[in-house]
């Protein structure tokens, strides 16, 4: 009996020592190392780090609406805004016991994003794993090289040109629904949700929105849960035995998505098995399924990877462009002069014909508007990285096992980089290209990331956006509805909290 008590006591003592080591000793040590190099930040608080402060600031920001200003940084990332102003452009904060170095100095950002070996993608939370796990956004090493090759092939060059008719067909379906809505209110974030879902379904998966409908609904719910849990502290040992409602729901959603994706894959396989097709197809799904069946092991994709890539592209291909389109329409509804300039350009290049690849590359004003929208209302809320071993970044020597957080909105709204009018919508700053738009050339503007891990869907996203805008501008003028409330909110991408309501007027009396 005494022996049992002794063993139990020793076990609890060891567990306590390990707990104090992880939750007290390591954080205080890292804090000391970085403080001594001039990096300051909100002090580490036992177990929770700064999560409670972040949660409080974010909840307060959610209840506030803005006037029609584009100075959205304090509302969208209130903690980062506050701490950059208090502690400087690079500061240390705490996600639970995990150190997070937030960097918003262009030279350091460039160095971080270009060096994928020292600054890797890092571990993702269980929620993000359900959303993007085993897909291109999160994988690394040789597996990443293999997957990136496949995606590069599909989302660039000729393959991309061949997608134009599918995008146009999707926009036509949306515009057909808009007929008869002139003078009435339309909520465009929801409209673009359907449209971007339809477009990625048609172009990457050779199916229509209805087939992916359930997947999109589940991914959407999962993204809301994942967003809510970014700053929640989990204690691994306790979480094994006690699951939160969010964790249970996300596990169910993860299973549901997996089943639906498997059905879509199976349908594609059945076509070949039944002799309806002699190959799996040349769209993204076709290439993935072919790689899954590849006879050479080194080229083969596992089932997990196949499912991971499908959900990654369903999600990344839809959510981001949905956000971008909605904010462009918002800005053009407010800035009628730029809406008019854009329309003039579209009518000059395409007349009333549908957009074509040769004309799309000539859309200069629209490109300026897209860049300025990405600067002010970029869809992504930070680029996470991880340091696994001690590494030098600029003059800093960073210890192992800390996270890095590259905050694009901090740079995109920084008056030192963009001038005193940084918070104003001025597409003309991009008139001579991205390099000349800012007084700093290192990494002031990177809405699609930088270096090897930059966005594989960039050209696809901008082409889709240009087609959609051109086709709307050819038919309608639009203004903001008086019902609109300005409240940009970061979920995973930046969303309008209650949608974007506009009023359409037809350019043609017969519409
Ligand atoms: C306006 C639209 C978009 C924006 C602003 C955007 C932004 C980004 C950014 C910032 C990254 C880099 C993340 C990092 O370094 O951690 C990224 C990566 C990625 N994006 Fe996009 N994206 C957009 C559209 C798309 C689309 C349409 C697709 C798919 C068709 C896509 C698929 C991906 C993938 C798979 C990666 C990971 C690439 C890799 O690590 O090799 N994105 N995106």
XYZ file of C-alpha atoms and ligand atoms in Angstrom:
554
model
C 0.000 0.000 0.000
C 2.754 2.387 1.015
C 4.526 1.602 -2.229
C 1.409 2.482 -4.255
C 1.102 5.810 -2.425
C 4.786 6.488 -3.011
C 4.455 5.729 -6.751
C 1.350 7.927 -7.022
C 3.022 10.792 -5.170
C 6.095 10.520 -7.391
C 3.887 10.511 -10.481
C 2.021 13.654 -9.384
C 5.258 15.362 -8.379
C 6.794 14.664 -11.789
C 3.636 15.829 -13.556
C 3.665 19.029 -11.481
C 7.329 19.681 -12.265
C 6.704 19.138 -15.985
C 3.661 21.407 -15.853
C 5.573 24.205 -14.097
C 8.464 23.756 -16.512
C 6.187 24.143 -19.574
C 3.863 26.793 -18.204
C 6.251 28.895 -16.118
C 9.938 28.222 -16.611
C 9.995 28.110 -20.442
C 7.786 31.210 -20.965
C 9.752 33.254 -18.420
C 13.036 32.154 -19.975
C 11.930 33.081 -23.508
C 10.540 36.376 -22.235
C 13.887 37.162 -20.621
C 15.879 36.233 -23.760
C 13.774 38.468 -25.998
C 13.396 41.340 -23.527
C 17.185 41.475 -23.211
C 17.368 42.025 -27.011
C 14.962 44.963 -26.843
C 11.782 43.054 -27.757
C 9.024 44.057 -25.373
C 5.384 43.067 -25.083
C 2.516 42.369 -22.704
C 3.862 40.240 -19.816
C 3.272 36.484 -19.736
C 0.397 35.464 -17.487
C 0.397 31.985 -16.003
C -1.358 29.346 -18.170
C -3.445 31.763 -20.289
C -0.663 34.003 -21.565
C -2.415 37.033 -23.043
C -5.435 35.150 -24.360
C -7.885 36.696 -21.912
C -6.802 40.243 -22.837
C -7.002 39.412 -26.555
C -10.442 37.867 -26.129
C -11.710 40.922 -24.253
C -10.366 43.394 -26.821
C -11.764 41.363 -29.718
C -15.196 41.062 -28.112
C -15.297 44.813 -27.481
C -14.256 45.502 -31.070
C -17.009 43.212 -32.376
C -19.702 45.299 -30.685
C -18.407 48.527 -32.260
C -19.375 49.607 -35.737
C -17.374 52.121 -37.744
C -18.394 55.101 -39.808
C -17.555 54.689 -43.483
C -13.829 54.774 -42.768
C -11.174 52.487 -44.193
C -9.098 52.812 -41.028
C -10.102 49.322 -39.934
C -6.905 48.022 -38.288
C -7.923 48.984 -34.682
C -11.250 47.195 -35.110
C -10.080 44.121 -36.988
C -7.002 43.317 -34.871
C -7.433 45.504 -31.751
C -4.791 43.715 -29.689
C -2.143 43.899 -32.407
C -2.928 47.545 -33.099
C -2.709 48.405 -29.386
C 0.485 46.475 -28.751
C 2.330 47.704 -31.840
C 1.607 51.255 -30.690
C 2.686 50.435 -27.150
C 5.670 48.133 -27.674
C 6.870 48.788 -31.221
C 6.590 47.116 -34.633
C 8.005 43.804 -33.388
C 6.730 42.599 -30.044
C 6.328 39.434 -28.009
C 2.969 38.139 -26.782
C 1.595 34.844 -25.487
C -0.945 32.423 -26.890
C -1.312 30.397 -23.691
C 2.253 29.349 -22.781
C 3.381 29.593 -26.394
C 5.523 32.601 -27.270
C 4.363 34.518 -30.325
C 6.652 37.092 -31.891
C 4.592 39.510 -33.970
C 6.667 41.133 -36.683
C 5.680 44.036 -38.876
C 8.990 45.445 -40.027
C 9.381 44.908 -43.799
C 12.984 43.614 -43.744
C 12.184 41.030 -41.091
C 8.969 40.022 -42.866
C 10.857 39.436 -46.108
C 13.571 37.416 -44.366
C 10.978 35.303 -42.564
C 8.758 34.487 -45.522
C 11.619 33.709 -47.895
C 13.427 31.317 -45.585
C 11.037 28.378 -45.380
C 13.615 26.166 -43.721
C 14.246 28.249 -40.643
C 10.709 29.605 -40.501
C 8.383 26.718 -41.191
C 4.603 26.591 -41.275
C 4.457 24.946 -37.890
C 1.827 23.005 -35.991
C -1.804 23.903 -36.494
C -4.628 23.712 -33.965
C -7.086 20.792 -34.072
C -9.660 23.136 -35.584
C -7.421 24.280 -38.423
C -6.394 20.697 -38.960
C -10.006 19.802 -39.776
C -10.152 22.762 -42.156
C -6.795 22.714 -43.919
C -4.931 19.670 -42.595
C -2.942 17.525 -45.097
C -3.360 20.191 -47.770
C -0.947 22.544 -49.524
C -1.388 25.383 -47.009
C -0.093 23.297 -44.102
C 2.147 20.504 -45.427
C 5.932 20.782 -45.733
C 9.049 19.168 -47.198
C 8.964 16.750 -50.109
C 5.249 16.268 -49.818
C 4.757 20.008 -50.301
C 7.008 19.990 -53.421
C 4.946 17.177 -54.971
C 1.571 18.784 -54.218
C 2.693 22.277 -55.240
C 3.757 20.969 -58.659
C 0.261 19.596 -59.288
C -1.427 22.813 -58.172
C 0.967 25.017 -60.177
C 0.100 23.081 -63.300
C -3.648 23.555 -62.847
C -3.778 27.165 -61.682
C -1.383 28.762 -64.187
C -0.927 29.349 -67.900
C -3.100 27.559 -70.426
C -5.078 25.622 -67.808
C -6.117 28.926 -66.279
C -7.141 30.381 -69.647
C -9.336 27.351 -70.226
C -11.218 28.135 -67.006
C -12.537 31.480 -68.304
C -15.772 30.059 -69.817
C -16.613 28.295 -66.539
C -16.137 31.529 -64.573
C -18.265 33.452 -67.080
C -21.010 30.812 -66.865
C -21.041 31.182 -63.067
C -21.323 34.983 -63.284
C -24.094 34.725 -65.873
C -26.115 32.538 -63.495
C -25.715 35.147 -60.741
C -26.590 38.052 -63.025
C -29.655 36.228 -64.316
C -30.950 36.259 -60.708
C -30.226 39.984 -60.423
C -32.567 40.793 -63.313
C -35.605 42.654 -62.031
C -33.792 43.617 -58.809
C -33.015 47.159 -60.012
C -33.789 49.751 -57.336
C -33.995 47.009 -54.693
C -31.423 46.035 -52.126
C -29.005 43.164 -52.851
C -26.666 41.636 -50.263
C -23.507 40.958 -52.235
C -21.389 39.021 -49.741
C -23.974 36.202 -49.856
C -24.283 36.505 -53.642
C -20.523 36.183 -54.026
C -20.482 33.262 -51.604
C -22.650 31.281 -54.031
C -20.742 32.528 -57.044
C -17.242 31.735 -55.743
C -18.441 28.315 -54.560
C -19.835 27.630 -58.017
C -16.634 28.831 -59.709
C -14.195 26.725 -57.670
C -16.546 23.709 -57.984
C -16.699 24.037 -61.756
C -13.049 24.884 -62.391
C -11.197 22.668 -59.924
C -13.661 19.837 -59.329
C -15.606 19.639 -62.604
C -18.918 19.731 -60.729
C -21.400 22.399 -59.771
C -22.118 24.218 -56.540
C -24.921 21.838 -55.574
C -22.512 18.915 -55.429
C -20.201 20.796 -53.085
C -22.996 22.620 -51.220
C -22.788 20.495 -48.085
C -18.987 20.736 -48.045
C -19.103 24.534 -48.281
C -21.681 24.761 -45.491
C -19.576 22.533 -43.218
C -16.319 24.347 -44.084
C -18.019 27.651 -43.338
C -19.178 26.478 -39.919
C -15.759 24.984 -39.218
C -14.037 28.256 -40.145
C -16.246 30.150 -37.680
C -15.400 27.691 -34.895
C -11.680 27.753 -35.778
C -11.701 31.576 -35.773
C -13.401 31.665 -32.357
C -10.798 29.364 -30.867
C -7.587 31.005 -32.086
C -7.000 32.621 -28.695
C -8.372 29.932 -26.395
C -5.931 28.175 -24.092
C -6.055 24.386 -24.258
C -4.327 22.195 -21.678
C -3.408 19.019 -23.580
C -3.794 16.576 -20.691
C -7.246 17.891 -19.716
C -8.460 18.204 -23.333
C -7.868 14.480 -23.825
C -10.597 13.656 -21.319
C -12.875 16.664 -21.579
C -13.945 17.912 -24.959
C -15.543 21.320 -25.432
C -18.756 21.652 -27.458
C -16.683 23.341 -30.194
C -14.251 20.439 -30.303
C -17.050 17.880 -30.536
C -18.788 19.841 -33.285
C -15.574 20.326 -35.235
C -14.840 16.592 -35.090
C -18.301 15.863 -36.477
C -17.850 18.470 -39.198
C -14.427 17.047 -40.042
C -15.958 13.588 -40.516
C -18.857 15.003 -42.553
C -16.509 16.864 -44.896
C -14.356 13.767 -45.315
C -17.395 11.674 -46.296
C -18.669 14.225 -48.825
C -15.242 14.664 -50.400
C -14.863 10.871 -50.634
C -18.200 10.694 -52.492
C -17.047 13.244 -55.047
C -13.767 11.351 -55.518
C -15.616 8.054 -55.872
C -17.916 9.454 -58.559
C -14.851 10.463 -60.556
C -13.305 7.009 -60.119
C -16.566 5.270 -61.048
C -16.641 7.052 -64.394
C -13.382 5.350 -65.343
C -14.374 1.997 -63.829
C -17.737 2.058 -65.697
C -16.062 3.012 -68.962
C -17.812 6.427 -69.164
C -14.384 8.115 -69.282
C -10.935 6.823 -70.182
C -9.059 8.964 -67.662
C -9.736 10.839 -64.426
C -9.769 14.251 -66.131
C -7.404 17.214 -66.399
C -8.958 19.480 -63.797
C -7.458 19.658 -60.285
C -9.578 16.785 -58.989
C -8.607 14.684 -62.020
C -4.897 15.265 -61.398
C -5.247 14.472 -57.713
C -7.165 11.240 -58.358
C -4.619 10.212 -61.028
C -1.805 10.843 -58.533
C -3.678 8.754 -55.952
C -3.683 5.865 -58.433
C -0.117 6.440 -59.684
C 1.768 3.168 -60.079
C 5.039 4.713 -58.871
C 5.118 5.059 -55.134
C 7.192 8.253 -55.136
C 4.507 10.077 -57.175
C 1.559 8.577 -55.340
C -0.742 10.572 -53.081
C -2.224 8.927 -50.009
C -5.992 9.003 -49.450
C -5.481 11.419 -46.547
C -3.550 13.797 -48.792
C -6.129 13.534 -51.546
C -8.950 14.472 -49.165
C -6.763 17.162 -47.539
C -6.107 18.859 -50.873
C -9.759 18.745 -51.911
C -10.973 20.471 -48.757
C -8.071 22.957 -48.870
C -8.974 24.088 -52.378
C -12.711 24.095 -51.707
C -12.002 26.402 -48.773
C -9.067 28.566 -49.926
C -10.488 28.874 -53.430
C -13.819 30.209 -52.206
C -13.500 32.116 -48.933
C -10.724 34.496 -50.058
C -12.210 35.603 -53.382
C -15.639 35.909 -51.721
C -14.141 38.438 -49.297
C -12.155 40.334 -51.949
C -15.121 40.753 -54.302
C -17.404 41.948 -51.522
C -14.940 44.621 -50.322
C -14.252 45.837 -53.868
C -17.960 46.324 -54.482
C -18.261 48.101 -51.129
C -15.412 50.488 -52.014
C -16.708 51.151 -55.520
C -20.202 51.782 -54.149
C -18.719 54.435 -51.843
C -16.274 55.857 -54.412
C -18.516 56.445 -57.418
C -15.702 58.187 -59.328
C -13.572 55.012 -59.290
C -16.590 52.901 -60.191
C -17.064 55.119 -63.234
C -13.358 54.954 -64.196
C -13.446 51.166 -63.924
C -16.609 50.941 -66.022
C -15.138 53.174 -68.722
C -12.110 50.886 -68.944
C -14.233 47.731 -69.126
C -16.499 49.150 -71.844
C -13.498 50.367 -73.797
C -11.811 46.945 -73.723
C -14.773 44.565 -73.949
C -17.710 46.736 -75.070
C -20.708 44.622 -74.166
C -18.936 41.326 -74.956
C -17.919 38.831 -72.316
C -14.366 39.186 -70.966
C -11.639 37.224 -72.769
C -8.076 36.366 -71.638
C -6.420 38.940 -73.958
C -8.594 41.765 -72.655
C -8.337 40.676 -69.019
C -4.597 41.371 -68.931
C -5.218 44.928 -70.218
C -7.453 45.925 -67.263
C -5.113 48.440 -65.609
C -7.598 50.506 -63.576
C -9.298 47.366 -62.289
C -5.892 45.965 -61.257
C -5.186 49.174 -59.311
C -8.560 48.894 -57.574
C -7.925 45.222 -56.721
C -4.520 46.063 -55.224
C -5.860 48.956 -53.185
C -8.693 46.768 -51.865
C -6.224 44.005 -50.974
C -4.137 46.604 -49.142
C -6.996 48.042 -47.095
C -9.238 44.969 -46.759
C -6.900 42.019 -47.455
C -8.699 38.705 -46.805
C -5.908 37.002 -44.829
C -5.460 37.746 -41.145
C -1.774 37.083 -40.657
C 0.741 34.494 -41.806
C 1.866 32.107 -39.064
C 5.327 30.558 -38.885
C 7.238 28.484 -36.339
C 10.886 28.349 -35.232
C 12.044 24.859 -34.297
C 15.677 25.637 -33.536
C 17.572 28.756 -32.505
C 17.832 31.088 -35.463
C 18.963 34.591 -36.362
C 16.412 37.050 -37.741
C 17.882 40.464 -38.571
C 19.894 41.313 -35.469
C 17.746 39.143 -33.219
C 18.738 35.692 -32.013
C 15.480 33.814 -31.540
C 15.214 30.753 -29.301
C 13.635 27.487 -30.508
C 9.954 26.672 -30.123
C 8.355 30.022 -30.617
C 5.750 31.119 -33.128
C 6.156 34.009 -35.514
C 3.199 35.976 -36.695
C 3.583 38.126 -39.798
C 0.819 40.669 -39.657
C 0.043 41.911 -43.169
C -2.613 44.441 -42.133
C -0.064 46.204 -39.890
C 2.237 46.799 -42.856
C -0.534 47.502 -45.338
C -1.908 50.293 -43.112
C 1.424 51.701 -41.936
C 1.763 55.459 -42.700
C 5.580 55.109 -42.613
C 5.342 52.840 -45.646
C 2.364 54.365 -47.471
C 2.332 58.009 -46.401
C -0.109 60.015 -44.299
C -2.977 59.023 -46.581
C -2.412 55.311 -45.776
C -5.986 54.989 -44.506
C -7.594 56.394 -47.623
C -8.787 54.470 -50.671
C -6.489 55.778 -53.403
C -6.001 53.206 -56.185
C -3.866 55.756 -58.047
C -0.979 54.867 -55.732
C -0.669 51.650 -57.784
C -0.714 53.489 -61.155
C 2.933 52.636 -61.827
C 2.823 49.140 -60.419
C 3.314 47.648 -56.981
C 7.028 48.483 -56.667
C 6.402 52.228 -56.966
C 3.278 52.309 -54.790
C 5.192 52.542 -51.535
C 8.298 54.283 -50.343
C 9.659 50.981 -49.072
C 10.591 48.109 -51.328
C 11.323 45.197 -48.972
C 7.887 43.813 -48.121
C 5.331 46.548 -47.723
C 2.657 44.857 -49.829
C 2.155 41.096 -49.826
C -1.558 40.218 -49.889
C -0.700 36.845 -51.455
C 2.313 36.166 -49.246
C 5.968 36.115 -50.333
C 8.571 33.555 -51.314
C 8.070 29.840 -52.020
C 4.900 29.539 -49.924
C 3.100 32.434 -51.592
C -0.406 31.884 -52.901
C -0.708 29.288 -55.645
C -4.168 30.637 -56.512
C -3.124 34.283 -56.999
C -3.568 34.492 -60.772
C -6.730 32.411 -60.601
C -8.140 34.720 -57.892
C -7.312 37.963 -59.692
C -8.576 36.642 -63.035
C -11.845 35.514 -61.466
C -12.211 38.884 -59.735
C -11.592 40.799 -62.961
C -14.166 38.741 -64.867
C -16.829 39.149 -62.180
C -16.285 42.907 -61.832
C -16.203 43.489 -65.578
C -19.487 41.667 -66.087
C -21.210 43.578 -63.264
C -19.861 46.957 -64.403
C -21.020 46.294 -67.984
C -24.614 46.029 -66.753
C -25.084 48.002 -63.546
C -24.190 51.052 -61.521
C -24.463 50.535 -57.785
C -24.553 52.546 -54.571
C -24.408 51.566 -50.921
C -27.783 50.934 -49.285
C -28.614 53.161 -46.276
C -29.140 49.851 -44.390
C -25.416 48.977 -44.591
C -23.474 48.949 -41.308
C -19.686 49.061 -41.628
C -18.237 46.315 -39.477
C -15.354 44.327 -41.039
C -14.779 41.220 -38.932
C -11.959 38.674 -39.103
C -13.334 35.129 -39.180
C -10.672 33.308 -41.154
C -10.915 35.736 -44.029
C -12.097 39.298 -43.441
C -15.891 39.362 -43.645
C -18.520 42.078 -43.411
C -20.293 41.297 -40.128
C -23.818 41.777 -41.512
C -23.152 41.553 -45.219
C -22.868 44.353 -47.795
C -26.142 45.769 -49.027
C -26.119 47.704 -52.287
C -28.733 49.179 -54.620
C -28.376 48.366 -58.308
C -29.353 50.529 -61.257
C -29.341 49.047 -64.712
C -27.192 50.717 -67.379
C -29.557 49.479 -70.084
C -33.249 50.282 -70.022
C -34.091 46.853 -71.449
C -32.419 44.923 -68.583
C -7.928 37.177 -52.956
C -7.666 35.918 -52.915
C -6.562 35.282 -52.150
C -5.690 35.796 -51.223
C -5.622 37.220 -50.701
C -4.815 34.716 -50.828
C -3.788 34.853 -49.910
C -2.871 33.867 -49.641
C -1.688 34.042 -48.818
C -1.317 35.314 -48.087
C -1.016 32.874 -48.821
C 0.314 32.591 -48.126
C 0.076 32.042 -46.747
C 1.355 31.915 -45.964
O 2.433 32.283 -46.426
O 1.267 31.424 -44.824
C -1.772 31.939 -49.617
C -1.413 30.625 -49.836
C -2.223 29.727 -50.501
N -3.357 30.005 -51.216
Fe -4.208 31.809 -51.437
N -5.175 33.580 -51.497
C -6.223 33.877 -52.329
C -6.856 33.032 -53.194
C -6.604 31.709 -53.331
C -7.285 30.803 -54.223
C -8.381 31.207 -55.194
C -6.761 29.569 -54.025
C -7.083 28.258 -54.708
C -7.534 28.161 -55.917
C -5.732 29.695 -53.014
C -4.974 28.664 -52.524
C -3.862 28.837 -51.715
C -2.994 27.741 -51.319
C -3.207 26.271 -51.658
C -1.957 28.306 -50.567
C -0.766 27.581 -49.950
C 0.382 27.639 -50.935
C 1.646 26.942 -50.439
O 1.923 26.949 -49.247
O 2.354 26.399 -51.288
N -5.666 30.998 -52.619
N -2.882 32.566 -50.120
